[in-house]
Short mmCIF file of C-alpha atoms and ligand atoms in Angstrom, two decimals:
data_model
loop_
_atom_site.label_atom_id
_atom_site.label_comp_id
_atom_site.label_asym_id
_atom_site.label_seq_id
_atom_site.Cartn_x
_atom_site.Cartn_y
_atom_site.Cartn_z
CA UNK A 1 30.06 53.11 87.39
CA UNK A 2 27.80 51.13 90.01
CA UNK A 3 30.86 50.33 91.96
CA UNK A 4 31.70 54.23 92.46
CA UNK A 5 27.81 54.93 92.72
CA UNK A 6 27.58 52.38 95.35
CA UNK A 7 30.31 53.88 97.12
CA UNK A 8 28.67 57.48 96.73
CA UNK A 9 25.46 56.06 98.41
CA UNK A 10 27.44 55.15 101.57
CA UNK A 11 29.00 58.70 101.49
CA UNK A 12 25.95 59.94 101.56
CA UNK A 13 24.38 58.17 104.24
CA UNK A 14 27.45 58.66 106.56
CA UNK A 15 26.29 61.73 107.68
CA UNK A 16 22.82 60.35 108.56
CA UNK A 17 25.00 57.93 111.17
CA UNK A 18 24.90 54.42 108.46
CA UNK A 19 27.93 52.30 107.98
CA UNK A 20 28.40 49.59 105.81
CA UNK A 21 28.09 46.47 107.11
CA UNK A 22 29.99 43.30 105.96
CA UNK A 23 27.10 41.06 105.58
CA UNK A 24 23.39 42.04 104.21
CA UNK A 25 22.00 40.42 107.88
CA UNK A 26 23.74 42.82 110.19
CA UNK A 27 22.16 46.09 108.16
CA UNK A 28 19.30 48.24 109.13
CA UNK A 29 18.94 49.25 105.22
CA UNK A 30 19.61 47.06 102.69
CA UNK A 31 20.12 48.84 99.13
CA UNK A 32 20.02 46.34 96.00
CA UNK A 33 21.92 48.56 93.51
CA UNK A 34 21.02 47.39 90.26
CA UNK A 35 22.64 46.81 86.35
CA UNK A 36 20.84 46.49 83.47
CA UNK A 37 22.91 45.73 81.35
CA UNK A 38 23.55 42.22 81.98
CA UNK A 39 20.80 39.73 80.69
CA UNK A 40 18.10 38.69 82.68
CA UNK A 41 18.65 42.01 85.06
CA UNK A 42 15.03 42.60 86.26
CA UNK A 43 14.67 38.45 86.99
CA UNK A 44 17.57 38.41 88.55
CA UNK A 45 16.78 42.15 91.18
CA UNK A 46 13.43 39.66 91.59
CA UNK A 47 14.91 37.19 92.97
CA UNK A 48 17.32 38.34 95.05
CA UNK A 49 14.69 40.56 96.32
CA UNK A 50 13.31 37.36 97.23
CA UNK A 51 16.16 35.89 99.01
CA UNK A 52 16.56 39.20 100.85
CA UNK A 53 12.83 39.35 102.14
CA UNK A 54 13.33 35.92 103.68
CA UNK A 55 16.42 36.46 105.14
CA UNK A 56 15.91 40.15 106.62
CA UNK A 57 14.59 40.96 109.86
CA UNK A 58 11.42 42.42 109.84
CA UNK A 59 11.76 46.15 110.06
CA UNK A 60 15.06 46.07 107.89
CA UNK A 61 14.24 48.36 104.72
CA UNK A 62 14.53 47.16 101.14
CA UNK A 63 15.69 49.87 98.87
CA UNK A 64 16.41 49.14 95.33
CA UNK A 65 18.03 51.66 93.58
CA UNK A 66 20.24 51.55 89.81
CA UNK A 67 19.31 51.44 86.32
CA UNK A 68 16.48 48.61 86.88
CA UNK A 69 15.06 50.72 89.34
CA UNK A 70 14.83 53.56 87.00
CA UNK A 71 13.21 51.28 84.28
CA UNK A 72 10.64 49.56 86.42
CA UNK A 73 10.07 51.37 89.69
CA UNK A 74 6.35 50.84 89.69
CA UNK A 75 6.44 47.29 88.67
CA UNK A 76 9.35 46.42 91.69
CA UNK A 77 6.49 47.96 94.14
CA UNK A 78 3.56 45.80 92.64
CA UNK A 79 5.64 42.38 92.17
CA UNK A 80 8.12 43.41 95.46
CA UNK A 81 5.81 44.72 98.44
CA UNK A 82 7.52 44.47 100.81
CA UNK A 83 10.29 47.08 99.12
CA UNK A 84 10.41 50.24 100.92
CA UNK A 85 11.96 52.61 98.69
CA UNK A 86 13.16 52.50 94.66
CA UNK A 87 15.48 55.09 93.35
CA UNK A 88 17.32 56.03 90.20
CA UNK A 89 20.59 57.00 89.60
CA UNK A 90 19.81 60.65 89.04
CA UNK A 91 18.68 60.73 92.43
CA UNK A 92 21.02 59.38 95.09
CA UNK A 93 21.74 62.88 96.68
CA UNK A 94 18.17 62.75 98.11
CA UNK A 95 18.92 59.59 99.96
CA UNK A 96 19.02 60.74 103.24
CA UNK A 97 15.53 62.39 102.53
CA UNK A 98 13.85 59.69 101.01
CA UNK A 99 15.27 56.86 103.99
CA UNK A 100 13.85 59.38 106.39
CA UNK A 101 10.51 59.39 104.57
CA UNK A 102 10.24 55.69 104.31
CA UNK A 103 10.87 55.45 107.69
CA UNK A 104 8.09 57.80 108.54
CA UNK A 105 5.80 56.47 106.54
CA UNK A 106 6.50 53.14 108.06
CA UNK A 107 5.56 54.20 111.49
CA UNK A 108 2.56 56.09 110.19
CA UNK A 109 1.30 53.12 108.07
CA UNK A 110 3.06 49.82 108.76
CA UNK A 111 4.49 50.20 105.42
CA UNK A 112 6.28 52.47 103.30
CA UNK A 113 6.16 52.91 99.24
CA UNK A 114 8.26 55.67 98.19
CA UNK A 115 9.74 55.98 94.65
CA UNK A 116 11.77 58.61 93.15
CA UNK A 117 12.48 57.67 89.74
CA UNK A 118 12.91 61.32 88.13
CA UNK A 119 15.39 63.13 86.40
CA UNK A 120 15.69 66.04 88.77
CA UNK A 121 16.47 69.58 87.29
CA UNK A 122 19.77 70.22 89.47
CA UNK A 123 22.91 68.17 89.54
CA UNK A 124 22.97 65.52 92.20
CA UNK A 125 26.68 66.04 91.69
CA UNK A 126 26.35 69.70 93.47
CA UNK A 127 25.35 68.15 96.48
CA UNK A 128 27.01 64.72 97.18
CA UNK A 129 29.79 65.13 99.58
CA UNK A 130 32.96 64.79 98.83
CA UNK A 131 33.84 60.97 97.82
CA UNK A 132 35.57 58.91 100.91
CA UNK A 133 39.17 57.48 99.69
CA UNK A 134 40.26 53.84 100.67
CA UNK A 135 43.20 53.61 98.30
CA UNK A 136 45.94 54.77 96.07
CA UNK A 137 42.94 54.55 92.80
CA UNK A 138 39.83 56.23 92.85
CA UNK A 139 37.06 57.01 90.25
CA UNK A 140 35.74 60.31 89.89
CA UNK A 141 32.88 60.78 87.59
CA UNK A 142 32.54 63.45 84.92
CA UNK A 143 29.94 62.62 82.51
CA UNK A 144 26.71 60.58 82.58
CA UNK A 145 24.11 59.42 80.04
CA UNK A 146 23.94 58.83 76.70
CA UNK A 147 22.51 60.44 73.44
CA UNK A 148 23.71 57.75 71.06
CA UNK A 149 20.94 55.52 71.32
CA UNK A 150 22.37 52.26 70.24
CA UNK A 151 19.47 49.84 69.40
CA UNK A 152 20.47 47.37 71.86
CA UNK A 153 21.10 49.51 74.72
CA UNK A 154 19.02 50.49 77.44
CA UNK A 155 21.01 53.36 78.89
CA UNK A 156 19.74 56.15 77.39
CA UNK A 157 16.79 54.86 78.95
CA UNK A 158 17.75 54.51 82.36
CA UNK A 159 20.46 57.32 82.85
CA UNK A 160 19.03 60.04 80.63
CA UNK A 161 20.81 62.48 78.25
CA UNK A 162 24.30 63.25 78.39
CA UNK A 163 25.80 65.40 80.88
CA UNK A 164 28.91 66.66 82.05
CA UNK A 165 30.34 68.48 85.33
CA UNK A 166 32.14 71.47 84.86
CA UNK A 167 35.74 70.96 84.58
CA UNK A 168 35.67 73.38 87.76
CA UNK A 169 33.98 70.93 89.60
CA UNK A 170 35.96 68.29 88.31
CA UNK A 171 39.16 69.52 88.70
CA UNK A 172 38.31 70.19 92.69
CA UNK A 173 37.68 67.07 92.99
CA UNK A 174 40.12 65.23 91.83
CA UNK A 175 42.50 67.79 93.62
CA UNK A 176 40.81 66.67 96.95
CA UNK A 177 41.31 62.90 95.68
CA UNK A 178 45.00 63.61 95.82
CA UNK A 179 45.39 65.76 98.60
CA UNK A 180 43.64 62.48 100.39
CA UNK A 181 46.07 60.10 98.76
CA UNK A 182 44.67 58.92 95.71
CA UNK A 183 47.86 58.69 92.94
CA UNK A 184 45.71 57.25 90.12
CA UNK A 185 42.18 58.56 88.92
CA UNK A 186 39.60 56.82 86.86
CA UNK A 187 37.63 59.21 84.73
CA UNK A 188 33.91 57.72 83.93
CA UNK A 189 30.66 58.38 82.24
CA UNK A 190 28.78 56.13 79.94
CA UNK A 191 30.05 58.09 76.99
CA UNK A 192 33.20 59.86 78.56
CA UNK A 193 35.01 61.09 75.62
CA UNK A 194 31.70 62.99 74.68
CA UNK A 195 32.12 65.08 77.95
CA UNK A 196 31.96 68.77 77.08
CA UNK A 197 32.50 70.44 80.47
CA UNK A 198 35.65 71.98 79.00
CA UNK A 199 35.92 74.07 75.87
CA UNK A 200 38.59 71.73 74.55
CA UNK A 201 36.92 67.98 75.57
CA UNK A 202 38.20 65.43 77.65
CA UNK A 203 41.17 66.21 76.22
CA UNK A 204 41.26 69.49 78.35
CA UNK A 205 40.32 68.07 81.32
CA UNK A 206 43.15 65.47 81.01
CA UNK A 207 45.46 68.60 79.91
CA UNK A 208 44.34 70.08 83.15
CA UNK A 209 44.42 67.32 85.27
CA UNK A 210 47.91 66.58 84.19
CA UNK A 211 49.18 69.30 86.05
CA UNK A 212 47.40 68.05 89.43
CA UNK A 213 50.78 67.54 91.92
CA UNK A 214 51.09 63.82 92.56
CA UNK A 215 48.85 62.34 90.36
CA UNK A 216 51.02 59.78 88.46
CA UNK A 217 47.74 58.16 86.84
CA UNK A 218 44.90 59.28 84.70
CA UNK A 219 42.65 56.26 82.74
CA UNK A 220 39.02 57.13 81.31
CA UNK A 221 36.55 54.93 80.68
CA UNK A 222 34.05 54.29 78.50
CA UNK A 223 34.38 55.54 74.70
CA UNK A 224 32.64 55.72 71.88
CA UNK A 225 34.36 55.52 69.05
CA UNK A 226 32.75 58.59 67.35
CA UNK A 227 34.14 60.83 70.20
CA UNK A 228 37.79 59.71 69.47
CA UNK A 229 38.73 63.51 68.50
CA UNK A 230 42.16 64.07 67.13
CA UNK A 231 42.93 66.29 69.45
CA UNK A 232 41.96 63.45 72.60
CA UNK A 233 44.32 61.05 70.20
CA UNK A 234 47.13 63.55 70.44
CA UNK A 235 46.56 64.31 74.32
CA UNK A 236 47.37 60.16 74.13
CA UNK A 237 50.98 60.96 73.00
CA UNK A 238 51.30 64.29 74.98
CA UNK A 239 50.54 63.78 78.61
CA UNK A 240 52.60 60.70 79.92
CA UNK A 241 50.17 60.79 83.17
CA UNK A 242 47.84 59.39 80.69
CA UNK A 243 47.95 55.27 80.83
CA UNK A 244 48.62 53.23 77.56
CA UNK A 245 45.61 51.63 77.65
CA UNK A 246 41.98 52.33 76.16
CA UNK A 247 39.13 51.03 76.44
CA UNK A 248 37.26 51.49 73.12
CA UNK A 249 34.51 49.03 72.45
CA UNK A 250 33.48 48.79 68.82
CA UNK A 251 30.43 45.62 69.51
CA UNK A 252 31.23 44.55 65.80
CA UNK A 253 33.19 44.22 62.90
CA UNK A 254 30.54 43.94 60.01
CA UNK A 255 29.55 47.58 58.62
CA UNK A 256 25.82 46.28 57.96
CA UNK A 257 25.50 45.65 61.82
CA UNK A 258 27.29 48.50 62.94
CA UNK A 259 24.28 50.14 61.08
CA UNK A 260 21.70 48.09 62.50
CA UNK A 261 22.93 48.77 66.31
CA UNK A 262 22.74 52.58 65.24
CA UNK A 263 26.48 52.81 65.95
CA UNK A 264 27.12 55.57 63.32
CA UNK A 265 30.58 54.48 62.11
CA UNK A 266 31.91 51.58 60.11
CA UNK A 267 35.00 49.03 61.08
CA UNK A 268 37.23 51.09 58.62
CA UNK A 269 36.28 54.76 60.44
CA UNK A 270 37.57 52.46 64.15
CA UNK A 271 40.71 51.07 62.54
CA UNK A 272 42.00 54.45 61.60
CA UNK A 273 41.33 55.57 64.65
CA UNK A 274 43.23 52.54 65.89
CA UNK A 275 46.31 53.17 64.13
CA UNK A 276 46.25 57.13 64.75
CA UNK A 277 46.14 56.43 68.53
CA UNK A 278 49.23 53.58 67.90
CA UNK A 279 51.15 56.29 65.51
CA UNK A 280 50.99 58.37 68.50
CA UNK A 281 51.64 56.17 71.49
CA UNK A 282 53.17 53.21 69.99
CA UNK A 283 52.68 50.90 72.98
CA UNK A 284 49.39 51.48 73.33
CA UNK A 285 47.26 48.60 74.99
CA UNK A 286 43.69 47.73 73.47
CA UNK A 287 40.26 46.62 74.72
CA UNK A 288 36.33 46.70 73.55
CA UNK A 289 33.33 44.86 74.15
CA UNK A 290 31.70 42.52 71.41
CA UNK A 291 27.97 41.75 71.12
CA UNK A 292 27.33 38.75 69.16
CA UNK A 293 24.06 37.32 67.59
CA UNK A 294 23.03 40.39 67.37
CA UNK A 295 19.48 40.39 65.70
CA UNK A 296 20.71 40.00 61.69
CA UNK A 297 24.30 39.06 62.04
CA UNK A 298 24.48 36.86 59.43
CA UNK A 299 28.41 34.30 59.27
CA UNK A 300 29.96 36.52 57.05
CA UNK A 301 29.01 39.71 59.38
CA UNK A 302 30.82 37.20 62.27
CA UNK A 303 33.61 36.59 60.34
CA UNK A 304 34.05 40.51 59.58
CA UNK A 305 34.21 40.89 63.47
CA UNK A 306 36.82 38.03 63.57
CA UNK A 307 38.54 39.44 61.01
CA UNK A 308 38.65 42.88 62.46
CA UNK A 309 39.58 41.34 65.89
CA UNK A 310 42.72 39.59 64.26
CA UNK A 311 43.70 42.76 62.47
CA UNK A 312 43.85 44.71 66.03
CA UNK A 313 44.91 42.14 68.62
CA UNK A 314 43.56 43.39 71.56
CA UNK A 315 45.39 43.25 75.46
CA UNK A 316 41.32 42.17 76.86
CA UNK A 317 37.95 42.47 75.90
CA UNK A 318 34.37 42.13 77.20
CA UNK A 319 32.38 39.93 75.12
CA UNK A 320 28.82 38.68 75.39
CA UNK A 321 26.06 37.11 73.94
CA UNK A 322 23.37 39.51 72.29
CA UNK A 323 20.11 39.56 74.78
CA UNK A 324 16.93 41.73 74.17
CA UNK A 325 15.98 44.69 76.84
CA UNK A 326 12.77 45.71 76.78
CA UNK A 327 12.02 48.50 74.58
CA UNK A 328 15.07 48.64 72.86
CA UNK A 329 14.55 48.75 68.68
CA UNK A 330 16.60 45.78 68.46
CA UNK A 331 14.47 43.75 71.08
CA UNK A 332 11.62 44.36 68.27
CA UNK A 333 13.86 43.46 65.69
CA UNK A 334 12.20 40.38 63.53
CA UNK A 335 15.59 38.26 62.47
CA UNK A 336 16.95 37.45 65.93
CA UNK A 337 19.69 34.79 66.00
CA UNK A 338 19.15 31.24 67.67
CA UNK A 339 20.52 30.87 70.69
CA UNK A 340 22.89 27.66 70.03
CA UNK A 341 24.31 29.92 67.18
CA UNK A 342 25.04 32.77 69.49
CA UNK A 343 27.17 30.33 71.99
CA UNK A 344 29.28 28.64 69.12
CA UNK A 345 30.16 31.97 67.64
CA UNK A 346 30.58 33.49 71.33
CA UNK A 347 32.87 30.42 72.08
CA UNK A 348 35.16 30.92 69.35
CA UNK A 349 35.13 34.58 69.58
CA UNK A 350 36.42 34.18 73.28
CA UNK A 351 38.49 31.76 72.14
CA UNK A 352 40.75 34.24 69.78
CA UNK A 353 40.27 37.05 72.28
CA UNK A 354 42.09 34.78 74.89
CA UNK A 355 44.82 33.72 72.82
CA UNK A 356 45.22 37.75 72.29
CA UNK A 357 45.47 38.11 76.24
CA UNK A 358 47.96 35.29 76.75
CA UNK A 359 49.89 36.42 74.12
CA UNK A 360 49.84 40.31 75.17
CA UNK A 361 51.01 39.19 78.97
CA UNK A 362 53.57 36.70 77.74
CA UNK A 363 55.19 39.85 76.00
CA UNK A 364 56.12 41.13 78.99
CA UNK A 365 57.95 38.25 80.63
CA UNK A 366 61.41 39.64 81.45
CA UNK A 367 60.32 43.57 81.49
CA UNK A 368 60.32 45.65 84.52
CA UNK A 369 57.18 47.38 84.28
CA UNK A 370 55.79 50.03 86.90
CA UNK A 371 52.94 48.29 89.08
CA UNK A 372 51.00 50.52 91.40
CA UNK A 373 49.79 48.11 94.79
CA UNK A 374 46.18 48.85 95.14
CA UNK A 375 45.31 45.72 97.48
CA UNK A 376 46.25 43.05 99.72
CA UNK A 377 46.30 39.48 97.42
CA UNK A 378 43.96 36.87 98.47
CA UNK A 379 47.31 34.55 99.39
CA UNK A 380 49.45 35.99 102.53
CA UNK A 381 52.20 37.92 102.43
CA UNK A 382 50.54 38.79 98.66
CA UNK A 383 49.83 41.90 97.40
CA UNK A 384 48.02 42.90 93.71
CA UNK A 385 48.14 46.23 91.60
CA UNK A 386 48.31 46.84 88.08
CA UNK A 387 50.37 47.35 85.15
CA UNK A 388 49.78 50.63 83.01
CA UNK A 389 48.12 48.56 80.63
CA UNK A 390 45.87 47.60 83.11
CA UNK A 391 47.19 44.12 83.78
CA UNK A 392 46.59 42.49 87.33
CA UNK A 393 50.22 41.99 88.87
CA UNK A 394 51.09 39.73 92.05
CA UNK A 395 53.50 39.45 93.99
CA UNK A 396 54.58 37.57 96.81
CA UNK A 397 56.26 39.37 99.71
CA UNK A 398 58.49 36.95 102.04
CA UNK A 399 56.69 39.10 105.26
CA UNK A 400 53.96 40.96 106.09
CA UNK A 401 55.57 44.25 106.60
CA UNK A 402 56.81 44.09 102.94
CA UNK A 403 53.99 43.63 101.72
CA UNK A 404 52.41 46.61 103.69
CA UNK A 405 55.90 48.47 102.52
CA UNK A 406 54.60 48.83 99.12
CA UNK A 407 50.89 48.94 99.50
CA UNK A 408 49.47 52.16 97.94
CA UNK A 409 52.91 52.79 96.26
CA UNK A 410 54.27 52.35 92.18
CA UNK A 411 57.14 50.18 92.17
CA UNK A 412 59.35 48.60 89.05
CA UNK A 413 58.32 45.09 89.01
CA UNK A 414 60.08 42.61 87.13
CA UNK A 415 57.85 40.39 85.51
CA UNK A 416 58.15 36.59 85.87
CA UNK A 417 55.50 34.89 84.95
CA UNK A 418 52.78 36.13 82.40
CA UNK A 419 48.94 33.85 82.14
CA UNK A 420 45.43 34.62 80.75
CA UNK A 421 44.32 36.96 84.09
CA UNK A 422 47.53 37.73 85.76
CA UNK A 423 51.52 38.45 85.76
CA UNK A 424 53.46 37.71 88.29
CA UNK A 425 57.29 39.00 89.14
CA UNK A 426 59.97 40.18 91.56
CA UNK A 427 60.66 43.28 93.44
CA UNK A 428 63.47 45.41 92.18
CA UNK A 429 65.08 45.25 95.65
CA UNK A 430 65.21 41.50 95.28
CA UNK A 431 61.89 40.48 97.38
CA UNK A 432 61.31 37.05 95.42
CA UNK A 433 57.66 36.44 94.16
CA UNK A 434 56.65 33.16 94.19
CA UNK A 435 54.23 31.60 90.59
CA UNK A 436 51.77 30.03 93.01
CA UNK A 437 50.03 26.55 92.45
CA UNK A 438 47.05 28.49 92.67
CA UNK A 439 48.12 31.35 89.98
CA UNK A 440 49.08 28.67 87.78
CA UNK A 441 45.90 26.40 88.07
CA UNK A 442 43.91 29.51 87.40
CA UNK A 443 46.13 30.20 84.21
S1 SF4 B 501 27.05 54.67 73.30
FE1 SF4 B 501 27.17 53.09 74.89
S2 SF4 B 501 25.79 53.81 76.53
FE2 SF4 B 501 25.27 54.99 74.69
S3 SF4 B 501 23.59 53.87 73.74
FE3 SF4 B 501 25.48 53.13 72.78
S4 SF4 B 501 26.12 51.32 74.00
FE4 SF4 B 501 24.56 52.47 75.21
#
């Protein structure tokens, strides 16, 4: 989501005459565009705030914009002042406005303070332009904030309550995405399958999607596992546009914690879901995040998530120590877990979530799988896509030109070489790829 809302920021400031630069020290405007869902967030905005005051030019503006700019625009203008402008996510399409009011202020005053941390009545969506492509993949968002209300989560804080585009607005879109090039679309919101811009779900909107000319890929990201309707399990087995892969994080395995975070399911409600998406798309490829120490998890509640982790086997996963964020219940909460307990049971956790990788990539050692070439590899002659379970693939051209050959394209790959991160394999028209010392030390 901050990726593509970065990239919607630069749309939006083309007009106005800004590029992007490569470096920070080469721009005009610098905007910080913040997460909070990592630990330490607000420190860590701070102090690169810091590094960018004593780096910058004067007269370069400081903007700081993101989910820690929603939660503490007031307080990044008392312990920040030399920042020019904070603004939230709901706000982006007024960019151009609020640069050119900083900037006027600034001449007026010698400084400018301008914050625009509100949830605005109209859609910023309905007046962004039209999203610049750069590749075969693109993200195209349909849905944004959050109603659940987990305790540990701060974005129902930061991005507001759920809302969806209409599947009108949606659906032009992503027909301008592939009219421009695009071949695979990434569908996000911070509760996705909860998007009710169509009368039948995101299952509609894939339905209707699916008919888009050209558009071999459709992936969706992220779910909550209450919003896993049937009929969005059946679209799974129905439109082959869809990718066998899912992102569906479940943050535990223990039932009592589940309750705790506010999830509003147990382990037992997720696995059926799990094996009614597998009954109807057999290959199906499986990831989720994991919080652990969260405040009350007690060893057997860990060994319910290990247990629950074993029972799935999952392609990745996301997994990460619990942290407090400010105003959260669980931040409050009175039994929170040491931190030296936290890393042990995060270390074994990622431990039999790697084994899970490995062992889902080695599977497909010998296969030919389709790989669509999003980017040039870091190595030459290299270039890197991804598998339709989402799997990074590389492959070593023996020139240049072939590697430019099947940039932007889905080609049958057959696969070589499988490690934790990567696979690597051959063209089908014989183009060896090469396991690279590198590949292999990374492995
Ligand atoms: S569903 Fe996701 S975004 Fe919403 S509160 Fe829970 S963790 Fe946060």
């Amino acid at each position: 989501m901050n990726v593509y809302d970065s990239a919607r920021m630069a749309d939006v400031m083309a007009p106005e005459g800004y590029v992007s630069t490569e470096t920070a020290d080469d721009a005009d405007l610098v905007i910080l565009n913040t997460c909070h869902i990592r630990e330490k967030a607000a420190e860590k905005v701070y102090s690169e705030l810091g590094r960018l005051r004593d780096s910058e030019e004067d007269g370069t503006m400081i903007a700081v914009a993101g989910c820690v700019a929603q939660a503490e625009g007031d307080e990044i203008m008392r312990r920040a002042p030399y920042v020019d402008l904070v603004v939230g996510p709901q706000s982006y399409h007024r960019l151009p406005k609020l640069v050119a009011g900083a900037v006027a202020e600034r001449d007026r005053s010698g400084r400018s303070r301008v914050i625009d941390t509100d949830f605005p009545a109209e859609s910023k969506f309905d007046f962004m332009p039209a999203a610049q492509v750069s590749g075969p993949s693109a993200f195209l968002t349909i849905q944004e904030g959050c109603d659940k209300f987990c305790a540990f989560c701060v974005v129902p804080y930061t991005r507001g309550a759920e809302f969806s585009r209409p599947v009108d607005a949606v659906l032009n879109e992503a027909q301008q995405l592939v009219s421009d090039g695009v071949i695979e679309i990434t569908l996000l919101g911070q509760n996705v399958n909860a998007y009710h811009g169509d009368d039948d779900g995101l299952a509609g909107l894939i339905r209707k999607l699916s008919v888009i000319n050209g558009l071999e890929r459709i992936r969706y990201t992220t779910s909550h596992p209450r919003d896993m309707t049937p009929d969005l399990i059946a679209v799974h087995g129905e439109v082959p546009q869809l990718m066998p892969y899912l992102h569906l994080p479940i943050q535990s395995g223990s039932d009592s914690i589940l309750a705790r975070m506010n999830r509003k399911h147990g382990a037992d409600d997720y696995l059926k879901t799990i094996d009614a998406l597998r009954a109807v798309r057999p290959d199906i490829a499986l990831s989720s995040d994991f919080i652990v120490g969260h405040p009350g998890e007690t060893d057997a509640d860990f060994d319910a998530t290990m247990a629950l982790i074993k029972n799935v086997e999952y392609a990745q996963a996301y997994s990460f120590k619990y942290s407090k964020r400010p105003g959260t219940p669980a931040s409050d909460m009175d039994d929170q877990i040491p931190e030296e307990v936290k890393s042990d049971r995060l270390a074994a956790l990622q431990a039999l979530l790697n084994e899970q990788q490995l062992a889902f990539n080695k599977q497909t050692i010998g296969a030919a799988i389709p790989v669509l070439f999003e980017r040039r590899g870091k190595l030459p002659n290299q270039i890197a896509g991804r598998s339709p379970c989402m799997q990074a693939v590389h492959v070593t051209c023996p020139t240049e030109e072939a590697a430019d050959r099947y940039f932007g394209k889905t080609v049958p790959i057959h696969i070589t070489d499988a490690f934790a991160n990567s696979l690597t394999g051959t063209l089908d028209d014989g183009v060896a790829a090469e396991s690279t010392q590198r590949e292999s030390a990374r492995a």
